[in-house]
Short mmCIF file of C-alpha atoms (C1' of nucleotides) in Angstrom, two decimals:
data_model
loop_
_atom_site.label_atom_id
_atom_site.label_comp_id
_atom_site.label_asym_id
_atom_site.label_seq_id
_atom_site.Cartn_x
_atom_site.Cartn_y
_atom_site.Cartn_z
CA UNK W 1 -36.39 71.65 68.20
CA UNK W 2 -33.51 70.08 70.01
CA UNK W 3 -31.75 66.81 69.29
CA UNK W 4 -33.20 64.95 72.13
CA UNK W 5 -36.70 66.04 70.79
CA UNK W 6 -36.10 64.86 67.40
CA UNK W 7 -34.62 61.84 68.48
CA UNK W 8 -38.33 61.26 70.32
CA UNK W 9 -40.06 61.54 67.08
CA UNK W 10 -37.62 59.46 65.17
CA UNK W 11 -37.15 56.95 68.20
CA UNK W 12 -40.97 56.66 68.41
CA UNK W 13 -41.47 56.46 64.35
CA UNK W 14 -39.30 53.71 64.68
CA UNK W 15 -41.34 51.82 67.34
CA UNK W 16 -44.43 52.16 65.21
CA UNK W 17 -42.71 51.02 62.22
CA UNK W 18 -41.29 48.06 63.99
CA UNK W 19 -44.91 47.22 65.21
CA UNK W 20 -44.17 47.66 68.50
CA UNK W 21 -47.13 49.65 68.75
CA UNK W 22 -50.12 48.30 66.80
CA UNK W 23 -51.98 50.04 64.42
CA UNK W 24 -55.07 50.63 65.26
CA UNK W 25 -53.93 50.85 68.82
CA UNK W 26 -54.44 53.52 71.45
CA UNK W 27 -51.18 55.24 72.17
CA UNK W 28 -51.05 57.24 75.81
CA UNK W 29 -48.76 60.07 76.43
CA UNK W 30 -47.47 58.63 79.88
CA UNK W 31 -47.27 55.04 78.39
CA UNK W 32 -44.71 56.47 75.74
CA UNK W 33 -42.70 58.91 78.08
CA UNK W 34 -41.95 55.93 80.54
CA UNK W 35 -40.95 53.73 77.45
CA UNK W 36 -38.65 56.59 76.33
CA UNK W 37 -37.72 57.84 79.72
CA UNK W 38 -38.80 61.25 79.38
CA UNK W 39 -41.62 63.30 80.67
CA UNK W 40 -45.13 64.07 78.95
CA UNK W 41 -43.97 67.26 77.34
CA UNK W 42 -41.79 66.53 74.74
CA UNK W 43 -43.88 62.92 73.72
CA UNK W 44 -46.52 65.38 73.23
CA UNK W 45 -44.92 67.47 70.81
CA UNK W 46 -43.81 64.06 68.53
CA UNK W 47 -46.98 63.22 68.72
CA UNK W 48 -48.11 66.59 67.29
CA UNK W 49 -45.01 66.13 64.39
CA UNK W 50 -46.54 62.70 64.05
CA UNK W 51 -50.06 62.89 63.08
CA UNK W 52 -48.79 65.81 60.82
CA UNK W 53 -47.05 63.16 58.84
CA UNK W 54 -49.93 60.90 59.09
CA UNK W 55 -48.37 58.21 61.48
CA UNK W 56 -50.80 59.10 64.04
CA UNK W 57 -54.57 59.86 64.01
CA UNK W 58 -56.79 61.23 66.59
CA UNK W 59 -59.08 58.75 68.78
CA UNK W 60 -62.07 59.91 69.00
CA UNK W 61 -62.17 62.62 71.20
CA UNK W 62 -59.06 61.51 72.99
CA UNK W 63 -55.39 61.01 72.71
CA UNK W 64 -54.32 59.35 69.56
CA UNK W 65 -53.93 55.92 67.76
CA UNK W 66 -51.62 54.30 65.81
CA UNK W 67 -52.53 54.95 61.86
CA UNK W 68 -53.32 51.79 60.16
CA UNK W 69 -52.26 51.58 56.03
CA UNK W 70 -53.66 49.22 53.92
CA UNK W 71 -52.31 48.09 50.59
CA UNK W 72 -54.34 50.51 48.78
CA UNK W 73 -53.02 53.15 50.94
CA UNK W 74 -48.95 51.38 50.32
CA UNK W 75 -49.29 51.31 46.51
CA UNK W 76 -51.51 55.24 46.69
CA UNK W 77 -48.25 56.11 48.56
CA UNK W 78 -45.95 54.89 45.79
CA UNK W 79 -48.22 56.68 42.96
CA UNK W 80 -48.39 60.03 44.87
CA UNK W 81 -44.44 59.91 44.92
CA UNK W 82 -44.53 59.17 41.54
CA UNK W 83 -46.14 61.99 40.39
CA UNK W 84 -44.84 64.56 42.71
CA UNK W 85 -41.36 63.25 41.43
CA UNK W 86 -42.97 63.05 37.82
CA UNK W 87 -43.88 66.98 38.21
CA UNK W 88 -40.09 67.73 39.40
CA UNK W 89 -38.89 66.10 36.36
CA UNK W 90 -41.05 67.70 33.65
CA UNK W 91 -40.59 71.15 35.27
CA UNK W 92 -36.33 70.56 34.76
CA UNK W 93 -37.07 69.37 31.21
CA UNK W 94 -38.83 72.35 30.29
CA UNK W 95 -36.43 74.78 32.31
CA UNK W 96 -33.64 73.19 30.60
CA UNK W 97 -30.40 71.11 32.33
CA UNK W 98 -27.28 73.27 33.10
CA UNK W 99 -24.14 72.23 32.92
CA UNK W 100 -23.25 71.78 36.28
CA UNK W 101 -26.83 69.63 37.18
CA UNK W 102 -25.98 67.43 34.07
CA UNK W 103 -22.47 66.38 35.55
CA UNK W 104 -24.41 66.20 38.67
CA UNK W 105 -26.69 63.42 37.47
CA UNK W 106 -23.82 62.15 35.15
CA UNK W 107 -21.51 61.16 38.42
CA UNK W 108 -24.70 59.31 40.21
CA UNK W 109 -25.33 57.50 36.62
CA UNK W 110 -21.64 56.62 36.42
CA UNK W 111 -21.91 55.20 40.28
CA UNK W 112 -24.19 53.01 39.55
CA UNK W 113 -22.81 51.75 36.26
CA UNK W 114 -19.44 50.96 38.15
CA UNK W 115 -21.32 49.30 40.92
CA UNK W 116 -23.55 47.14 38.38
CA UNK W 117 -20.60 46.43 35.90
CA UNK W 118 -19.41 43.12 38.04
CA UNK W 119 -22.37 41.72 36.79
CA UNK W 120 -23.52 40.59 40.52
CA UNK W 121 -24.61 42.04 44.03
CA UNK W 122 -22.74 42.06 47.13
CA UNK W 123 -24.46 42.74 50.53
CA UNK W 124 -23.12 45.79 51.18
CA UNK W 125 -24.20 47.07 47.75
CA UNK W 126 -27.21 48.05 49.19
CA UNK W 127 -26.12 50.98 50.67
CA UNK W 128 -23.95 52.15 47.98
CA UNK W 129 -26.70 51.68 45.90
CA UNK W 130 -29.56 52.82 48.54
CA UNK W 131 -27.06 55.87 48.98
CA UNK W 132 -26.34 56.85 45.40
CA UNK W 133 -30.80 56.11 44.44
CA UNK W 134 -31.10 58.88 47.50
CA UNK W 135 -28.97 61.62 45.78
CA UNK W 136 -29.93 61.01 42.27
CA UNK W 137 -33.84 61.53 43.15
CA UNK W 138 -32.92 64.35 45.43
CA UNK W 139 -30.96 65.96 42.42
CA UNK W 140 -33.54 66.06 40.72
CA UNK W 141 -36.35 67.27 42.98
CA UNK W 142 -34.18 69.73 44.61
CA UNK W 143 -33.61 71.75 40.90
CA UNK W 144 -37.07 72.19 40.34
CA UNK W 145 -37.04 74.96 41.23
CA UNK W 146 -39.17 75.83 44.37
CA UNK W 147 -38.53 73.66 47.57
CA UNK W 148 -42.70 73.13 47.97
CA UNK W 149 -42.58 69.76 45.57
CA UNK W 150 -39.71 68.74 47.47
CA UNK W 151 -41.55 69.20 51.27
CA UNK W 152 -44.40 67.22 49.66
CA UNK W 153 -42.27 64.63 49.18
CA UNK W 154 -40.31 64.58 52.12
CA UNK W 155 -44.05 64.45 53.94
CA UNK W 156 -45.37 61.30 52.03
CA UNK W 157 -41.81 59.76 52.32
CA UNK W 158 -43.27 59.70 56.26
CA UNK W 159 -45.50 56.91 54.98
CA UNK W 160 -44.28 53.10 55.57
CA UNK W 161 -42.53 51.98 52.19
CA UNK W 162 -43.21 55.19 50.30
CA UNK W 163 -39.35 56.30 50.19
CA UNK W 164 -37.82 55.83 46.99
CA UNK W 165 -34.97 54.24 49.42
CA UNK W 166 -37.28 51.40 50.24
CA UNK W 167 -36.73 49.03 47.27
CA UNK W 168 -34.33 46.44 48.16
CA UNK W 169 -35.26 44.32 50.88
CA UNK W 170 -34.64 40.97 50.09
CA UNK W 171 -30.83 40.05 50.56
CA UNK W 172 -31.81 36.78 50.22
CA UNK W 173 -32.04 36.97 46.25
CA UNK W 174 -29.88 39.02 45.75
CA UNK W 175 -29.46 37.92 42.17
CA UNK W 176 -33.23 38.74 41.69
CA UNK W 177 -32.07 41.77 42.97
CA UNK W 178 -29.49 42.51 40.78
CA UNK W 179 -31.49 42.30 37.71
CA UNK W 180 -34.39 45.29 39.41
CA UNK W 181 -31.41 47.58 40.42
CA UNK W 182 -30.50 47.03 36.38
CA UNK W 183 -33.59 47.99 35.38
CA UNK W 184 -33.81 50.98 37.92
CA UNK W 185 -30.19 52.03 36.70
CA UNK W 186 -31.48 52.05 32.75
CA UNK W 187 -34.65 54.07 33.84
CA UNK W 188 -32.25 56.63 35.61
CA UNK W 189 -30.32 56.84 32.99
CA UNK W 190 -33.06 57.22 30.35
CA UNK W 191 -34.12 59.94 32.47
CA UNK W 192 -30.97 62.08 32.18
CA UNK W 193 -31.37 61.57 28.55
CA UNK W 194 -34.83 62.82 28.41
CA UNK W 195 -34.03 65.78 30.76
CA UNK W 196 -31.27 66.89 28.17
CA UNK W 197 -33.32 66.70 25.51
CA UNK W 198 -36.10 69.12 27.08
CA UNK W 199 -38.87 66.29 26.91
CA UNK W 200 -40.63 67.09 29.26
CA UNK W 201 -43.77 64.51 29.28
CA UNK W 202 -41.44 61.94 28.63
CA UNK W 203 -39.02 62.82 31.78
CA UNK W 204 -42.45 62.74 33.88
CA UNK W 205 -43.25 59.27 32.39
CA UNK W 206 -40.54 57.69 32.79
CA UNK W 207 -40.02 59.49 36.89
CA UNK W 208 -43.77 57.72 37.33
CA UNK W 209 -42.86 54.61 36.02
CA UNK W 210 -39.75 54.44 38.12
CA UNK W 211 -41.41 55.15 41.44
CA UNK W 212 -43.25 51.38 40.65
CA UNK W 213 -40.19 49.82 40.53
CA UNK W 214 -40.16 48.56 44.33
CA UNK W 215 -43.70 47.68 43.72
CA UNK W 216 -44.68 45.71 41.12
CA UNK W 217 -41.61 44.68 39.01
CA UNK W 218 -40.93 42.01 41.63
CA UNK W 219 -43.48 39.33 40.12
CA UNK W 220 -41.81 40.18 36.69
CA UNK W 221 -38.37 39.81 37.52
CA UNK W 222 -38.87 36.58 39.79
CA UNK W 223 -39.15 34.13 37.68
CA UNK D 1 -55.70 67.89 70.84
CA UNK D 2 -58.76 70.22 72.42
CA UNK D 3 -60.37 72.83 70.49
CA UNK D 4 -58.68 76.05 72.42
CA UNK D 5 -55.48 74.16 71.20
CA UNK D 6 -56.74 74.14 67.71
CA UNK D 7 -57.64 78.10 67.71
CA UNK D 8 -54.30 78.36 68.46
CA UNK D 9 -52.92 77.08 65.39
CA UNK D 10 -55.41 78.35 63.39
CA UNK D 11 -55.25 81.95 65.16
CA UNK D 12 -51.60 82.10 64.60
CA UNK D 13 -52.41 80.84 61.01
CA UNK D 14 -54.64 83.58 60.35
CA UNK D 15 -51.90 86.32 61.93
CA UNK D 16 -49.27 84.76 59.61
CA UNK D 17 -51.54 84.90 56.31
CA UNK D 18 -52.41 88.67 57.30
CA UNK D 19 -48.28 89.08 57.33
CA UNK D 20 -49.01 90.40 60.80
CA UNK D 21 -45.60 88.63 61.44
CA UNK D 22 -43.31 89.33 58.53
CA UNK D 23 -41.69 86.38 56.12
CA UNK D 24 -38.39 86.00 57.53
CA UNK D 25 -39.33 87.80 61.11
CA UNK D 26 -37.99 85.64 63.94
CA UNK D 27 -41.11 84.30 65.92
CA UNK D 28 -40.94 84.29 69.83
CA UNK D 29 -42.59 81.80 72.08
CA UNK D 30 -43.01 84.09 74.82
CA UNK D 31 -44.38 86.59 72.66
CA UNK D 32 -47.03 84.64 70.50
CA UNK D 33 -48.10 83.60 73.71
CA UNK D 34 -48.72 86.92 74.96
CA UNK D 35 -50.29 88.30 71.99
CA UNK D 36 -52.52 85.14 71.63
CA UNK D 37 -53.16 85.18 75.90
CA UNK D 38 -51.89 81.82 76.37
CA UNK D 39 -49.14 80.17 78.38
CA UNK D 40 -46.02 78.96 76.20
CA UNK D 41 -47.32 75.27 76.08
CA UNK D 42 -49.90 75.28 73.73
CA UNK D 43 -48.23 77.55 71.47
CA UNK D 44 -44.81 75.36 71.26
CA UNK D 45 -47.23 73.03 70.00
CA UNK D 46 -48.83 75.10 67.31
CA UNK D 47 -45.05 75.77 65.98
CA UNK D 48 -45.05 72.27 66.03
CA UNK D 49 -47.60 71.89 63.73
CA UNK D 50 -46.71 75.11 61.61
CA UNK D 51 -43.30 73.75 61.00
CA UNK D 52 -45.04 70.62 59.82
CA UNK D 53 -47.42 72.60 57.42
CA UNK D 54 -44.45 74.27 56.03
CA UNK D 55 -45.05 78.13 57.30
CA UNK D 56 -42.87 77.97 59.84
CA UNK D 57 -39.39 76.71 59.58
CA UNK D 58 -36.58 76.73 61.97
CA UNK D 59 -34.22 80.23 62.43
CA UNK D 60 -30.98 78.76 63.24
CA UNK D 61 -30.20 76.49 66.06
CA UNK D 62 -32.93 78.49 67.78
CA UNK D 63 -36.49 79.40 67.41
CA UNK D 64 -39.16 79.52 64.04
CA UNK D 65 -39.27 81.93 61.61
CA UNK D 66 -41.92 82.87 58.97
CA UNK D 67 -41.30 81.37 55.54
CA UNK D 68 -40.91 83.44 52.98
CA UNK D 69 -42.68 82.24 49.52
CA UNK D 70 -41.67 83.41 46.26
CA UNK D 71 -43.57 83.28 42.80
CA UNK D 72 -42.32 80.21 42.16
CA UNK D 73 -43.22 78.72 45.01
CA UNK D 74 -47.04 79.62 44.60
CA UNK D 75 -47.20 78.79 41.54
CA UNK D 76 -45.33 75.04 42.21
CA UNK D 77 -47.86 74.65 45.01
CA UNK D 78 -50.62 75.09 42.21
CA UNK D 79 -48.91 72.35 40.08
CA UNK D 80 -49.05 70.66 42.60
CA UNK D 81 -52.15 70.34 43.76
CA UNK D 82 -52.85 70.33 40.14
CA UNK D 83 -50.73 67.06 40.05
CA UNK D 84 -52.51 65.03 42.92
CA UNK D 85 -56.27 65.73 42.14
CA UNK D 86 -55.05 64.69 38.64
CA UNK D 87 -53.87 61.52 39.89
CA UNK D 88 -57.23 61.00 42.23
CA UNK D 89 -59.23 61.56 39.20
CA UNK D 90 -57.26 59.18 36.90
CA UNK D 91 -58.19 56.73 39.78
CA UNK D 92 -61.07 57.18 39.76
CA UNK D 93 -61.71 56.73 36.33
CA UNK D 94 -59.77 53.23 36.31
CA UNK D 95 -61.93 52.11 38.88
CA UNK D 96 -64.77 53.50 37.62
CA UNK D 97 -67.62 55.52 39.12
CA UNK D 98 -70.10 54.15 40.98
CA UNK D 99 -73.61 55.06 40.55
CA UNK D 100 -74.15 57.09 44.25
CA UNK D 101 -70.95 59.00 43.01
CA UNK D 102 -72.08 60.03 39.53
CA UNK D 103 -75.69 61.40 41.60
CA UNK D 104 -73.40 63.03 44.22
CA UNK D 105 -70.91 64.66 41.62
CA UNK D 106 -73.97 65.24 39.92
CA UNK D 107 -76.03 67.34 42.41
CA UNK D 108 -72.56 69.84 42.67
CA UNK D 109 -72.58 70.17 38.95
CA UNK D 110 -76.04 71.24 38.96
CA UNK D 111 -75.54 73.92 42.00
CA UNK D 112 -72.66 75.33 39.71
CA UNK D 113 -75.23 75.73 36.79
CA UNK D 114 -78.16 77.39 39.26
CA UNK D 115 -75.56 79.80 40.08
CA UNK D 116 -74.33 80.97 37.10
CA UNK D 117 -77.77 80.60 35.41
CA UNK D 118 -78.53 84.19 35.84
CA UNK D 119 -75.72 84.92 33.91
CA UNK D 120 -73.76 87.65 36.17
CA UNK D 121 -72.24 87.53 39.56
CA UNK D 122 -73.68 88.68 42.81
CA UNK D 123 -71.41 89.58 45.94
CA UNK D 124 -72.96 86.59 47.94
CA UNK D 125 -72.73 83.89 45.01
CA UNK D 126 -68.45 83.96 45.77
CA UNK D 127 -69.08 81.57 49.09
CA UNK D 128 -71.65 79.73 47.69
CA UNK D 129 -69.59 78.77 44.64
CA UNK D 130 -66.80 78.37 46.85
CA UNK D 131 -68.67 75.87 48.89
CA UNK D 132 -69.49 73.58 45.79
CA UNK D 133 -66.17 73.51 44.87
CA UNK D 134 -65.10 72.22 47.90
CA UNK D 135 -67.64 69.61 47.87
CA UNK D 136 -66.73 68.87 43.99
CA UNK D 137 -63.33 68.40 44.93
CA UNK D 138 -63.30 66.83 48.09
CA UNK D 139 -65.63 64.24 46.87
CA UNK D 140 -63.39 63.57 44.08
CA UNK D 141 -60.27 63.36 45.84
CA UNK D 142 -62.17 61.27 48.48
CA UNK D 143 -63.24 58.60 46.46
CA UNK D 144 -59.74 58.17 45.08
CA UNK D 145 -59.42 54.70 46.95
CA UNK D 146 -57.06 56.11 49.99
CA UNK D 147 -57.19 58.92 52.30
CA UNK D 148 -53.25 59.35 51.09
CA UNK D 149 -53.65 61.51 48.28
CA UNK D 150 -56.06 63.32 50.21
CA UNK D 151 -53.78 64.07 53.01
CA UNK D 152 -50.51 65.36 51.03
CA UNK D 153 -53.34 67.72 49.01
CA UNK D 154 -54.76 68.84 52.89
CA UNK D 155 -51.14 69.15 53.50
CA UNK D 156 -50.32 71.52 50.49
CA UNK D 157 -53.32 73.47 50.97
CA UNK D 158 -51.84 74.96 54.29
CA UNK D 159 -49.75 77.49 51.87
CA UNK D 160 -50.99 80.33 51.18
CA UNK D 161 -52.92 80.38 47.49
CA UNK D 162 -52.50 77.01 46.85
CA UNK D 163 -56.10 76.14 48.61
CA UNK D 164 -58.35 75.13 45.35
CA UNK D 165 -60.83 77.41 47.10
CA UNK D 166 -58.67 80.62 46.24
CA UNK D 167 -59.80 81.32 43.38
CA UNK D 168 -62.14 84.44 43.92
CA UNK D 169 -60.48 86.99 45.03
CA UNK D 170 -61.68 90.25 43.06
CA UNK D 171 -64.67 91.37 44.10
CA UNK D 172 -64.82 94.69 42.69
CA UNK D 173 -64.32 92.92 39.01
CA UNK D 174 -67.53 90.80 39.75
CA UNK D 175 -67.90 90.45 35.67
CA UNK D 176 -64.91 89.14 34.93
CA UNK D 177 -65.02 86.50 38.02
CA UNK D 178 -68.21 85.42 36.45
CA UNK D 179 -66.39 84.17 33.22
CA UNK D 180 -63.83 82.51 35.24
CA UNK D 181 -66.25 80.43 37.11
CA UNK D 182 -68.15 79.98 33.99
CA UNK D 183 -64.96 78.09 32.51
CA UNK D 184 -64.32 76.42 36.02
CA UNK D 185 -67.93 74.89 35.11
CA UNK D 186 -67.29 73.77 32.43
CA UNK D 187 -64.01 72.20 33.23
CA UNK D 188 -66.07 70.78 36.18
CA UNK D 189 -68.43 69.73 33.79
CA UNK D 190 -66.00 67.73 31.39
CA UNK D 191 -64.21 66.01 34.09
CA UNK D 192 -67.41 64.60 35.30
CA UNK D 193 -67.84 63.73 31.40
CA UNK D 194 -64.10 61.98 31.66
CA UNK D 195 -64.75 60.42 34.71
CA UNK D 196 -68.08 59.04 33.16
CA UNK D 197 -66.61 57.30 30.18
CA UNK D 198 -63.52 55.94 32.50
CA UNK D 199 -61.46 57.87 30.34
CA UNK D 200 -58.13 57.96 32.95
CA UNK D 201 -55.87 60.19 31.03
CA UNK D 202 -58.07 63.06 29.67
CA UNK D 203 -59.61 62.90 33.58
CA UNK D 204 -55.66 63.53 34.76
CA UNK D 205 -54.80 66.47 32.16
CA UNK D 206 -58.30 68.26 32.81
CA UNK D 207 -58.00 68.17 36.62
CA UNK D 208 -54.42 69.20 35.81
CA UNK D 209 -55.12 72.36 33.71
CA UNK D 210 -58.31 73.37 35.58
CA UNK D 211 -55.82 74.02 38.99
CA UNK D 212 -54.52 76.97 37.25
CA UNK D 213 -57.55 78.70 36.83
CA UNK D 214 -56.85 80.90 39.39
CA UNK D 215 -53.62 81.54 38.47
CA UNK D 216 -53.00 82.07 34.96
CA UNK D 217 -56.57 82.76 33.27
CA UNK D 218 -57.18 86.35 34.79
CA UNK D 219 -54.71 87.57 31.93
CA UNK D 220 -56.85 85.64 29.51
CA UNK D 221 -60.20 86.93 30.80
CA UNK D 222 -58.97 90.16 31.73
CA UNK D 223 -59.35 91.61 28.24
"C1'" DA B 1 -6.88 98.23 67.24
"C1'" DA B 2 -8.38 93.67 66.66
"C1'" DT B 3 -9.44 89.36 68.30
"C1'" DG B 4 -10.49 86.10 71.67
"C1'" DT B 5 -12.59 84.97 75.99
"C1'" DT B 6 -15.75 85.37 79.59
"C1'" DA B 7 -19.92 86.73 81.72
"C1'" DT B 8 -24.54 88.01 81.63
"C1'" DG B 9 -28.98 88.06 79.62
"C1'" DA B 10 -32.52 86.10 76.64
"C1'" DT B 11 -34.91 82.17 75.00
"C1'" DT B 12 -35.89 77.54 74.38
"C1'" DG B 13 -36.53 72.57 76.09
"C1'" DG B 14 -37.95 69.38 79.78
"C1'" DA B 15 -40.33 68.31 84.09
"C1'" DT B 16 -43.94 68.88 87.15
"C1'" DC B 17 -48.22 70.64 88.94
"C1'" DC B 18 -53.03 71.65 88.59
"C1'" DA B 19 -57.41 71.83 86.34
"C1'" DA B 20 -60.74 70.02 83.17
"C1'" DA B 21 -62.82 66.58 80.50
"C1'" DG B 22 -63.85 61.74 79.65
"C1'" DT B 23 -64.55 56.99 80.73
"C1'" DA B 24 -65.72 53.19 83.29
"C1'" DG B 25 -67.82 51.03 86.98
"C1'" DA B 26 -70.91 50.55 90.69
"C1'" DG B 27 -75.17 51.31 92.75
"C1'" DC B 28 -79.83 52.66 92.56
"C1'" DT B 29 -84.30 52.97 90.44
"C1'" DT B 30 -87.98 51.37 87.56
"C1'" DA S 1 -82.98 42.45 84.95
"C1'" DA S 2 -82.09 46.49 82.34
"C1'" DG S 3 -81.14 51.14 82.12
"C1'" DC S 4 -79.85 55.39 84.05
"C1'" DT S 5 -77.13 58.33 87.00
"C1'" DC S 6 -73.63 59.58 89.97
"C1'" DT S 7 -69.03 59.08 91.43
"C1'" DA S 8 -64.31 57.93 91.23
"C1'" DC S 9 -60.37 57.29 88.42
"C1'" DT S 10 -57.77 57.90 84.24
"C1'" DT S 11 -55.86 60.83 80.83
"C1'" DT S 12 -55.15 64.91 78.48
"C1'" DG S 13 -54.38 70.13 78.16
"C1'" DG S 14 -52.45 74.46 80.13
"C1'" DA S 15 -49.40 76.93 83.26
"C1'" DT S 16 -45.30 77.39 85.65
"C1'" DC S 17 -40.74 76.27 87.19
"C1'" DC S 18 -36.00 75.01 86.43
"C1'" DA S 19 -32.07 73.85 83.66
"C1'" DA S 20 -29.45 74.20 79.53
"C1'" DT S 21 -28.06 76.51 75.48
"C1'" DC S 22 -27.23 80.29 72.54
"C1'" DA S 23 -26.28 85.15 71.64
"C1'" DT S 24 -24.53 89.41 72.66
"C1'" DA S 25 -21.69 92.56 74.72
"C1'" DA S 26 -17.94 93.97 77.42
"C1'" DC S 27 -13.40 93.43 78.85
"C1'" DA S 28 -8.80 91.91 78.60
"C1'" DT S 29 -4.76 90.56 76.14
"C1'" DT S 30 -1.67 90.54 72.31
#
DNA sequence: AATGTTATGATTGGATCCAAAGTAGAGCTT
DNA sequence: AAGCTCTACTTTGGATCCAATCATAACATT
């Protein structure tokens, strides 16, 4: 796999995210080589990586389409994350927290205690914030132990708005904002504290309850 | 993607689960293609595809190479398969079960208790149990409200062992299968129960524990 | 003798060509 | 006029060709 070839996968997840190409639409091989300026071949091997991650779907007996997610299929998404991350959790608890993955966690913690402390968000929060969310959850998935609850992961994170990076949107409010990245910043750090205590179920509740956040705690925090 | 396309993922599937290429071997193009009697092109996309499933995964800067799985990895892919039919059956218990499910569910249930009615094991009764698991699975998981959960199971199922349809392996021990599938009824038969009474949680932690049965529970039965 | 550099060989990625399968449209038949 | 069939065109799948990249080995230089 070259870079060129994974920039046509990520180039054409991109388009489909964007809506550029409709879901529900039939997608041609030639149609997306001309748009990308490359020949059949390696549009046929994205589309191949594609409908692997669930993007794309077979038409019929023909070519492919453009995948088309409902809401159900959004908050399904969210939940499967949820548990998969849930199961990553639990598994730590019970294999116990060294002392190198507990200052591991502790510096992402402290991040976002630092970034929260001025009691307001900035724009370019986000990232720090998007940035410091990433490598917390992939802390924690990563020391489970085996890298297969990890791939699962990575493969449903394919899914529009499944990422656990895909909670803040709105930098419009970004005082509404301010007060979910609180909450999300308590659950992580209630997390931590069940992980050292070896509780399990409670480390899995608390990971499934998290992966909501993005999802429904905007109706209870707006107002 | 044409059907001669699909044999060759699933033929090089089949070559890879038979450890005709070694974990850790470095697989050619040019030679899978020989071996298989195909040009390059439609096995470049079958590594496509592999790499996607998670056996294959890239040697270097170059090529694929057969993953190696450990223990841990087997048994994670249990858990987590373990993990998402839990989740479809908690689902399905919030939403509660139609009446066409409960018959359908139902009619698998009874198969299972036709087969084991006899009370031993015959050589031929392994595929047809195997068969109404499927079905007993796959029609929970498929009434879980989204083809999502669905998918990342399809999509953990591709490693080796963690296929819910595993289970039987031992046919020379044909008495002590028999008591495995006897408790694999029963667990059937008590998350239909769960299911029933739209009791979510016990639904989750029975679908949970009964992924391990081929796993852990030979020890236990094994005298 | 060891290390760095160059050259050659192996292997993958991209483009193009050809064949096969499918779809749509037009014309013919009933 | 409706339905069926045949044909032509579109699109995909497989094979092959060419270019680019990586690895290995040999040779030269310090």
């Amino acid at each position: 796999m070259s870079s060129s070839d994974k920039s046509v996968v990520s180039r054409l997840r991109k388009l489909i995210g964007e809506g550029f190409y409709q879901p529900g639409e039939r997608i041609g091989e030639v149609a997306v080589a001309e748009q990308l300026g490359v020949s059949r071949t390696p549009v046929r091997l994205a589309f191949r990586t594609l409908e692997q991650e669930g993007l794309l779907q077979q038409a019929g007996k023909r070519g492919f389409m453009v995948r088309e997610f409902t809401e159900a299929d959004v908050l399904c998404a969210v939940e499967v994350r949820g548990v998969l991350e849930g199961l990553a959790a639990r598994r730590l608890a019970e294999q116990g927290l060294s002392q190198e993955l507990d200052a591991e966690l502790q510096v992402w913690i402290q991040k976002g205690k630092e970034l929260l402390a001025k009691g307001f968000l900035e724009e370019r929060d986000v990232d720090t914030w998007s940035e410091l969310n990433r490598h917390f959850h992939e802390t924690i998935v990563g020391s489970a132990g085996s890298p297969v609850i990890g791939d699962a992961i990575a493969r449903n994170n394919h899914l529009p708005f499944a990422a656990a990076d895909s909670i803040v949107i709105d930098s419009e409010a970004l005082d509404r904002e301010y007060r979910k990245l609180q909450l999300a910043q308590t659950q992580h750090e209630l997390v931590v504290q069940a992980l050292r205590h070896g509780e399990g179920a409670r480390a899995e509740m608390l990971m499934r309850e998290h992966a909501f956040i993005g999802l429904r705690y905007g109706e209870l925090l707006g107002l």
